[in-house]
PDB file of C-alpha atoms in Angstrom:
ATOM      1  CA  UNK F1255       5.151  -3.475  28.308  1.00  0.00           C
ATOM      2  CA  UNK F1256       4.995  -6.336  25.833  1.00  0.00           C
ATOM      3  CA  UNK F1257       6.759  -5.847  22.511  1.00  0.00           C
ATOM      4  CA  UNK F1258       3.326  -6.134  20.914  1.00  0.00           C
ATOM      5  CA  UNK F1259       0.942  -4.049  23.311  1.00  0.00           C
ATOM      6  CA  UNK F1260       3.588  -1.697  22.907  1.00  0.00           C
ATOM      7  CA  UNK F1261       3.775  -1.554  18.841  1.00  0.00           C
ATOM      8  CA  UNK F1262      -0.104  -1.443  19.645  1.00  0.00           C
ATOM      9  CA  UNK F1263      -0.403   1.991  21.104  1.00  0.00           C
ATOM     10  CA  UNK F1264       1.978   4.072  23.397  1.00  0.00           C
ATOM     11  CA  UNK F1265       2.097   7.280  24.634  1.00  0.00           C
ATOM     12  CA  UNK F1266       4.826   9.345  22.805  1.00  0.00           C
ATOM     13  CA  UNK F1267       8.024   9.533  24.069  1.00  0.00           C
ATOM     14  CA  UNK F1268       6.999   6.209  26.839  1.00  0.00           C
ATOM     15  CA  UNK F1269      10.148   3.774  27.134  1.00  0.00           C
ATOM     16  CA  UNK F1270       9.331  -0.130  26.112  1.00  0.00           C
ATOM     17  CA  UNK F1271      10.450  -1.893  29.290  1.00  0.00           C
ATOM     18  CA  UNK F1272       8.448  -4.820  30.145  1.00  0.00           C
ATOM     19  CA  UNK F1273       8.064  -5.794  34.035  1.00  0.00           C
ATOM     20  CA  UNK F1274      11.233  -8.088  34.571  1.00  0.00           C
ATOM     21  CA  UNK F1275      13.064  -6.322  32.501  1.00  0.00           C
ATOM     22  CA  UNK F1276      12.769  -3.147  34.883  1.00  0.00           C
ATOM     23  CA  UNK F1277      15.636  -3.924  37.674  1.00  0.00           C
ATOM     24  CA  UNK F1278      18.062  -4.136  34.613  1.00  0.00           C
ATOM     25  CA  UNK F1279      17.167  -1.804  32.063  1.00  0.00           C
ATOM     26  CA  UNK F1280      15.381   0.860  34.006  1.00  0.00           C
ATOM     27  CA  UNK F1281      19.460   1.713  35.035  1.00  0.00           C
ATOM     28  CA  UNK F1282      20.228   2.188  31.278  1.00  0.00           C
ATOM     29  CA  UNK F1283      17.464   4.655  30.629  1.00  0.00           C
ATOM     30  CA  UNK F1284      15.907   6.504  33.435  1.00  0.00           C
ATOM     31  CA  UNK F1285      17.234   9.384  34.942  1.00  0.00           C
ATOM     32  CA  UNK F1286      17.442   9.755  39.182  1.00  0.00           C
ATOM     33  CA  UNK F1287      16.568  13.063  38.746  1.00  0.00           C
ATOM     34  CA  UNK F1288      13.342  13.129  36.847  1.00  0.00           C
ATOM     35  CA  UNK F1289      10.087  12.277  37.610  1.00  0.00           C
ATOM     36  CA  UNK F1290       8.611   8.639  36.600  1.00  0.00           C
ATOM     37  CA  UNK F1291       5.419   8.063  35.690  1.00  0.00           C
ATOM     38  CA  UNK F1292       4.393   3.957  35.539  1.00  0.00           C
ATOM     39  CA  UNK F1293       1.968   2.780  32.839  1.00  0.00           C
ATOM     40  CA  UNK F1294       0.935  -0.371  33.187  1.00  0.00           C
ATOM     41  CA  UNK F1295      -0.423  -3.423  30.993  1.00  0.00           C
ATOM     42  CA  UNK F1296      -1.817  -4.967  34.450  1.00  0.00           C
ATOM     43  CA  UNK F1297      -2.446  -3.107  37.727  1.00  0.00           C
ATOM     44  CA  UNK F1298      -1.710  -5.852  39.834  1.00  0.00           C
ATOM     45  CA  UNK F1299       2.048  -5.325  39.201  1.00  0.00           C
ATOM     46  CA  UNK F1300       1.628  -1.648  40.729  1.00  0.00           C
ATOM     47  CA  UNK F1301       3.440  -3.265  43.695  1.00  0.00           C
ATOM     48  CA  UNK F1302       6.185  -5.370  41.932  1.00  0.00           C
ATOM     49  CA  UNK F1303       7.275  -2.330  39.681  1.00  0.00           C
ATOM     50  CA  UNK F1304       7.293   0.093  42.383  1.00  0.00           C
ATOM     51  CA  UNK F1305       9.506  -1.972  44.563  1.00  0.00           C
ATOM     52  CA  UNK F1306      11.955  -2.937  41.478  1.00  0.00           C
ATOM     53  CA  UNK F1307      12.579   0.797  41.013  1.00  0.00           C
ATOM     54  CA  UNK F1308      13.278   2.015  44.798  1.00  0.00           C
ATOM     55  CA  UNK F1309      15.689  -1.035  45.017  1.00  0.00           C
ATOM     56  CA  UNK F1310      17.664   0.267  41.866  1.00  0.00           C
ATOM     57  CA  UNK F1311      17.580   3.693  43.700  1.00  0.00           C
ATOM     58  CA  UNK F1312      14.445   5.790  41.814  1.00  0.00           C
ATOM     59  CA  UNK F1313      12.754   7.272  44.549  1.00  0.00           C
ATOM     60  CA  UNK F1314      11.114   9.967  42.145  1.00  0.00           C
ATOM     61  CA  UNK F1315       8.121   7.955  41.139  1.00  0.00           C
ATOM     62  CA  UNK F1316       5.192  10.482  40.748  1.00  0.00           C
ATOM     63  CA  UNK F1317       2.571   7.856  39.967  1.00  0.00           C
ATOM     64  CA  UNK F1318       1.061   5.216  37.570  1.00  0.00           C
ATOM     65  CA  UNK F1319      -1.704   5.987  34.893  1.00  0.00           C
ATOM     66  CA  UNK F1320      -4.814   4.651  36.496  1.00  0.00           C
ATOM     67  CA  UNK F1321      -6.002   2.491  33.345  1.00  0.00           C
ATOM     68  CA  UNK F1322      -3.031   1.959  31.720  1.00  0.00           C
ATOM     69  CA  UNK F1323      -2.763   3.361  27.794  1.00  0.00           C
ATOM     70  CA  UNK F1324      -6.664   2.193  27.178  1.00  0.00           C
ATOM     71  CA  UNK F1325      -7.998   4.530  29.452  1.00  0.00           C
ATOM     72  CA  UNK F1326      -5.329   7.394  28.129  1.00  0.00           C
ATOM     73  CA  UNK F1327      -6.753   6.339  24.619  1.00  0.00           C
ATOM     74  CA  UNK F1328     -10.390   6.065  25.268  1.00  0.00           C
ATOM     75  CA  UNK F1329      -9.962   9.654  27.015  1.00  0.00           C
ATOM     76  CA  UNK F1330      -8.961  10.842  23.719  1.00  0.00           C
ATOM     77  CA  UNK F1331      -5.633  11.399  24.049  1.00  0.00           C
ATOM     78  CA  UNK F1332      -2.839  10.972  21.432  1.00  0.00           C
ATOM     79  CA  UNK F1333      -0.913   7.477  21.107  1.00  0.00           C
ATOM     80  CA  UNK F1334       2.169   6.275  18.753  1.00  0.00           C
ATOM     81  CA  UNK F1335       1.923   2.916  17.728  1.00  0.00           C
ATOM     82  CA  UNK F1336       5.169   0.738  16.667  1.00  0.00           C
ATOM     83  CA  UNK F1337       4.871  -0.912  13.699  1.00  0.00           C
ATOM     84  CA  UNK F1338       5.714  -4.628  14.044  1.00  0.00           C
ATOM     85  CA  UNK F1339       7.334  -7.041  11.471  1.00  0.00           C
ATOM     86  CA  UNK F1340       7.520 -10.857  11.733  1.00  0.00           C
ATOM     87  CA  UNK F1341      10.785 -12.510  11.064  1.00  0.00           C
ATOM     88  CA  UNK F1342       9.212 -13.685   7.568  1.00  0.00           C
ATOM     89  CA  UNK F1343       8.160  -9.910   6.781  1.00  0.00           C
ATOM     90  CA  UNK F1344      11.768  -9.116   7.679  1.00  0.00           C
ATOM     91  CA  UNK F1345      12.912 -11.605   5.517  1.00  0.00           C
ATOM     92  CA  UNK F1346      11.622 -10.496   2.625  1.00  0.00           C
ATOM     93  CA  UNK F1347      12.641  -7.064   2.823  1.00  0.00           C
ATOM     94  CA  UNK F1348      15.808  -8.135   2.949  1.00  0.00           C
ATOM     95  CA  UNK F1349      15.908 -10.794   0.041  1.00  0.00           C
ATOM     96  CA  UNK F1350      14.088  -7.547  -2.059  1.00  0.00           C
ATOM     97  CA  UNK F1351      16.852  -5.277  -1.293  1.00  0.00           C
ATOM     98  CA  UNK F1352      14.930  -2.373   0.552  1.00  0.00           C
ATOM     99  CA  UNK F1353      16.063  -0.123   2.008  1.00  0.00           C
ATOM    100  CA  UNK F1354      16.273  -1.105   5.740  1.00  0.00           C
ATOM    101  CA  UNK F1355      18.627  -1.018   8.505  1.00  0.00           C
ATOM    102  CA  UNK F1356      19.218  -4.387  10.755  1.00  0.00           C
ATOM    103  CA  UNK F1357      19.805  -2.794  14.327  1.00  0.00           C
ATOM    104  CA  UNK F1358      21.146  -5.993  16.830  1.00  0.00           C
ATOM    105  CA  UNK F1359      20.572  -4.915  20.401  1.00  0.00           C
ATOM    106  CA  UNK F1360      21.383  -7.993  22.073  1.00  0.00           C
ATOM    107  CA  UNK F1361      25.059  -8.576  23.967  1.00  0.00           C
ATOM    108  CA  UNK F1362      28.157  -9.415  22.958  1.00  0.00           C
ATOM    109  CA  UNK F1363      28.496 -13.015  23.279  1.00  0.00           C
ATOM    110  CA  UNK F1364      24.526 -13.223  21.929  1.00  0.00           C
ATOM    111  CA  UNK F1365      26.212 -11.379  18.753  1.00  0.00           C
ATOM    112  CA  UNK F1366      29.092 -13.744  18.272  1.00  0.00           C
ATOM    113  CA  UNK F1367      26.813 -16.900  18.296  1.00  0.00           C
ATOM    114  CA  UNK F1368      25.349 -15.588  15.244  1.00  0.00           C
ATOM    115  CA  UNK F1369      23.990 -12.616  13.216  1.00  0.00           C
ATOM    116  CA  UNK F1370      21.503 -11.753  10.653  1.00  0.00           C
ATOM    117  CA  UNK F1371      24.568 -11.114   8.198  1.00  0.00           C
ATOM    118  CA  UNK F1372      24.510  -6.863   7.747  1.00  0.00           C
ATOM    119  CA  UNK F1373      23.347  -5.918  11.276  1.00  0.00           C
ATOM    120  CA  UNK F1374      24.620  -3.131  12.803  1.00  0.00           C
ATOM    121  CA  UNK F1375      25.315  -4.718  16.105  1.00  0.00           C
ATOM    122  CA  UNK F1376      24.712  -1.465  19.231  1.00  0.00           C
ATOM    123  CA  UNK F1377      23.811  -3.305  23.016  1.00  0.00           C
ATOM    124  CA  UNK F1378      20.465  -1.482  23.720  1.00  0.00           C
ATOM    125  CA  UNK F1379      22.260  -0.130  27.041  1.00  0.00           C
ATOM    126  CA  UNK F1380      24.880   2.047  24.792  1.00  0.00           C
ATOM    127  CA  UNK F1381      21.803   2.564  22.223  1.00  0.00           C
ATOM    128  CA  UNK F1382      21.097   6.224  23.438  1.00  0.00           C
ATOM    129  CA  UNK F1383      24.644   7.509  23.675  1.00  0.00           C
ATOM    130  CA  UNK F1384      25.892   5.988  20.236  1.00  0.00           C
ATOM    131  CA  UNK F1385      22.466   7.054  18.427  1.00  0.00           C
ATOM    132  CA  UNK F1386      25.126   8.671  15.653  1.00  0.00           C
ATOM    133  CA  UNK F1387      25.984   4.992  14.570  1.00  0.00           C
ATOM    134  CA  UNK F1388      22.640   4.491  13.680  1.00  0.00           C
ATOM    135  CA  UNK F1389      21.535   6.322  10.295  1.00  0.00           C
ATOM    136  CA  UNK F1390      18.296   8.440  10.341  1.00  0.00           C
ATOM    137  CA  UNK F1391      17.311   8.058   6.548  1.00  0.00           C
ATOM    138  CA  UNK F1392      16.439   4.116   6.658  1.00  0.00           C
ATOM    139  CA  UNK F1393      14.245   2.302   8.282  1.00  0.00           C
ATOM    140  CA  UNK F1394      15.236   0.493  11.009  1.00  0.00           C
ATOM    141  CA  UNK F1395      14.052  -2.999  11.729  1.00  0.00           C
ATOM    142  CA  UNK F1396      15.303  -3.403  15.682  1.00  0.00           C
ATOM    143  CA  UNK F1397      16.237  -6.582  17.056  1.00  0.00           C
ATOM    144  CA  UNK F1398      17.367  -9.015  19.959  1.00  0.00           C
ATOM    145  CA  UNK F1399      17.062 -12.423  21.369  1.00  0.00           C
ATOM    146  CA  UNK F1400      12.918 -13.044  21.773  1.00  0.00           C
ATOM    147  CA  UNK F1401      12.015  -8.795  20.961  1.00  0.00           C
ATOM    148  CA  UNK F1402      11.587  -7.386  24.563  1.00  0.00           C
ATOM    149  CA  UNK F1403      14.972  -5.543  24.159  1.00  0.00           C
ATOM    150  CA  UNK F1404      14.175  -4.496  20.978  1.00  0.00           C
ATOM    151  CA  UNK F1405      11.109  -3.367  21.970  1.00  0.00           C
ATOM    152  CA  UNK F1406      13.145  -1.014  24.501  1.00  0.00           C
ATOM    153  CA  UNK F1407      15.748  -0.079  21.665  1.00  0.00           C
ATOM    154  CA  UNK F1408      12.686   0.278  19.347  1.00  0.00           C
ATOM    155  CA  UNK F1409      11.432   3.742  21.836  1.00  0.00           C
ATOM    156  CA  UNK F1410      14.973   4.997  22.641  1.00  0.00           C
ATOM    157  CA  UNK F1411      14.903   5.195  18.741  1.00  0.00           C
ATOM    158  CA  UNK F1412      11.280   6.712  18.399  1.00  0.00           C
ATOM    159  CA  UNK F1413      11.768   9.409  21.393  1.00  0.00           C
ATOM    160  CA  UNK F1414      14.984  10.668  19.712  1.00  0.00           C
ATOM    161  CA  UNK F1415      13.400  11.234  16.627  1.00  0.00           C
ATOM    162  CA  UNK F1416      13.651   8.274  14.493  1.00  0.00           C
ATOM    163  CA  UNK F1417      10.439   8.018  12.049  1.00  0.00           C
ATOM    164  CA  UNK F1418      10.224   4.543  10.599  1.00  0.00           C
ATOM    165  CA  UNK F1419      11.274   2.055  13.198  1.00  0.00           C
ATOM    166  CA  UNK F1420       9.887  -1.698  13.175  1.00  0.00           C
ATOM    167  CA  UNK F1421      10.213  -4.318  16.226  1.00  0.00           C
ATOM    168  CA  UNK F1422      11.120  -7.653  14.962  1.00  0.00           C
ATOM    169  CA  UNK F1423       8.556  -9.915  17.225  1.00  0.00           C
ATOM    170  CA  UNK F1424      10.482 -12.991  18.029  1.00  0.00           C
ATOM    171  CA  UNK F1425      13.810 -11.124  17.064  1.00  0.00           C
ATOM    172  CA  UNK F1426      16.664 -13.920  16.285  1.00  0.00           C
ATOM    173  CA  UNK F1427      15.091 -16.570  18.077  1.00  0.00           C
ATOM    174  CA  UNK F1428      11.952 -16.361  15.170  1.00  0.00           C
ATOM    175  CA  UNK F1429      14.475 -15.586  12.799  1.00  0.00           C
ATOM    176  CA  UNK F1430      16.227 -19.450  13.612  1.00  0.00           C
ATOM    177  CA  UNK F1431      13.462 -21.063  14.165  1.00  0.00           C
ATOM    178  CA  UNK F1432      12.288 -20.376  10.689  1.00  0.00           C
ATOM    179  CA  UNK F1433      15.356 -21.040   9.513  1.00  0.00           C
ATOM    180  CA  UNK F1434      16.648 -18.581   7.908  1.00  0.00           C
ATOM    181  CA  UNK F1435      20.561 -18.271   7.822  1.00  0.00           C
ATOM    182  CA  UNK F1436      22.800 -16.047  10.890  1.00  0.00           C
ATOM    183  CA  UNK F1437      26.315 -15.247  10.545  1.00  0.00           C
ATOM    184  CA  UNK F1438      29.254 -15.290  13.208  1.00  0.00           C
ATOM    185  CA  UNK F1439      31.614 -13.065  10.341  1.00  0.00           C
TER     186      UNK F1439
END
């Protein structure tokens, strides 16, 4: 789903992968051998998921939550929400000196054009087996290019546990366009 539908209400343990991001990151964090179950910010791209995941290989797809995480909420069940920070908030955590980890989930050559200088730089493919680089007694304020794979690295980091975890919405992109200063060190 959308980085902020997402931070708006999930069901717990639900990976962040928005529709076109599905034929590439689905591979990184869904197993072949467990059942998936779709939830959906728009019916209408039933069809379009569905397909996406039998051409990667899934063929274990169980079903799709009828009205999406409204109609789990308004049926009373329990949701997690994501809290989100703008590049600004983000910002001025930093120029305070909390206490906050910078997690960088974008590529390689996206990292070496320039960094929000202190990062810890993990691609959100290798997120879930290197979780031991990432320190459990911050917070962590995810990021990427534009926030969708943040948003992704963002629930790998809340189903393993991690309590205070923030999506940066409009991740480095916001972050230059504000202009506030990156680092290629």
């Amino acid at each position: 789903s959308e980085p902020a539908a997402f931070g708006g209400a999930h069901i717990k343990r639900a990976y962040s992968i928005w529709l076109e991001g599905l034929p590439v990151f689905a591979g990184w964090v869904l197993s072949y051998d467990k059942p998936i179950l779709l939830v959906l910010e728009d019916q209408r791209h039933l069809e379009r998921a569905v397909r996406y995941l039998i051409r990667a290989g899934y063929d274990q797809i169980t079903g799709y939550l009828k009205d999406g995480t409204e109609g789990w909420y308004n049926a009373g069940f329990h949701t997690e929400s994501l809290p989100l920070l703008s590049v600004h908030q983000l910002k001025a955590k930093i120029d305070r000196g909390d206490e906050l980890l910078v997690l960088d989930t974008r590529g390689q050559d996206e990292w070496n054009t320039g960094h929000i200088k202190g990062a810890l730089h993990v691609y959100v493919g290798h997120l879930e087996q290197r979780l031991a680089e990432v320190p459990r007694d911050n917070p962590v304020a995810v990021i990427c290019n534009v926030g969708h794979r943040a948003g992704l690295g963002a629930s790998i980091l809340l189903r393993a546990g991690y309590r205070e975890v923030f999506n940066v919405l409009g991740s480095v992109k916001a972050w230059v366009a504000a202009g506030f200063p990156t680092t290629t060190d």
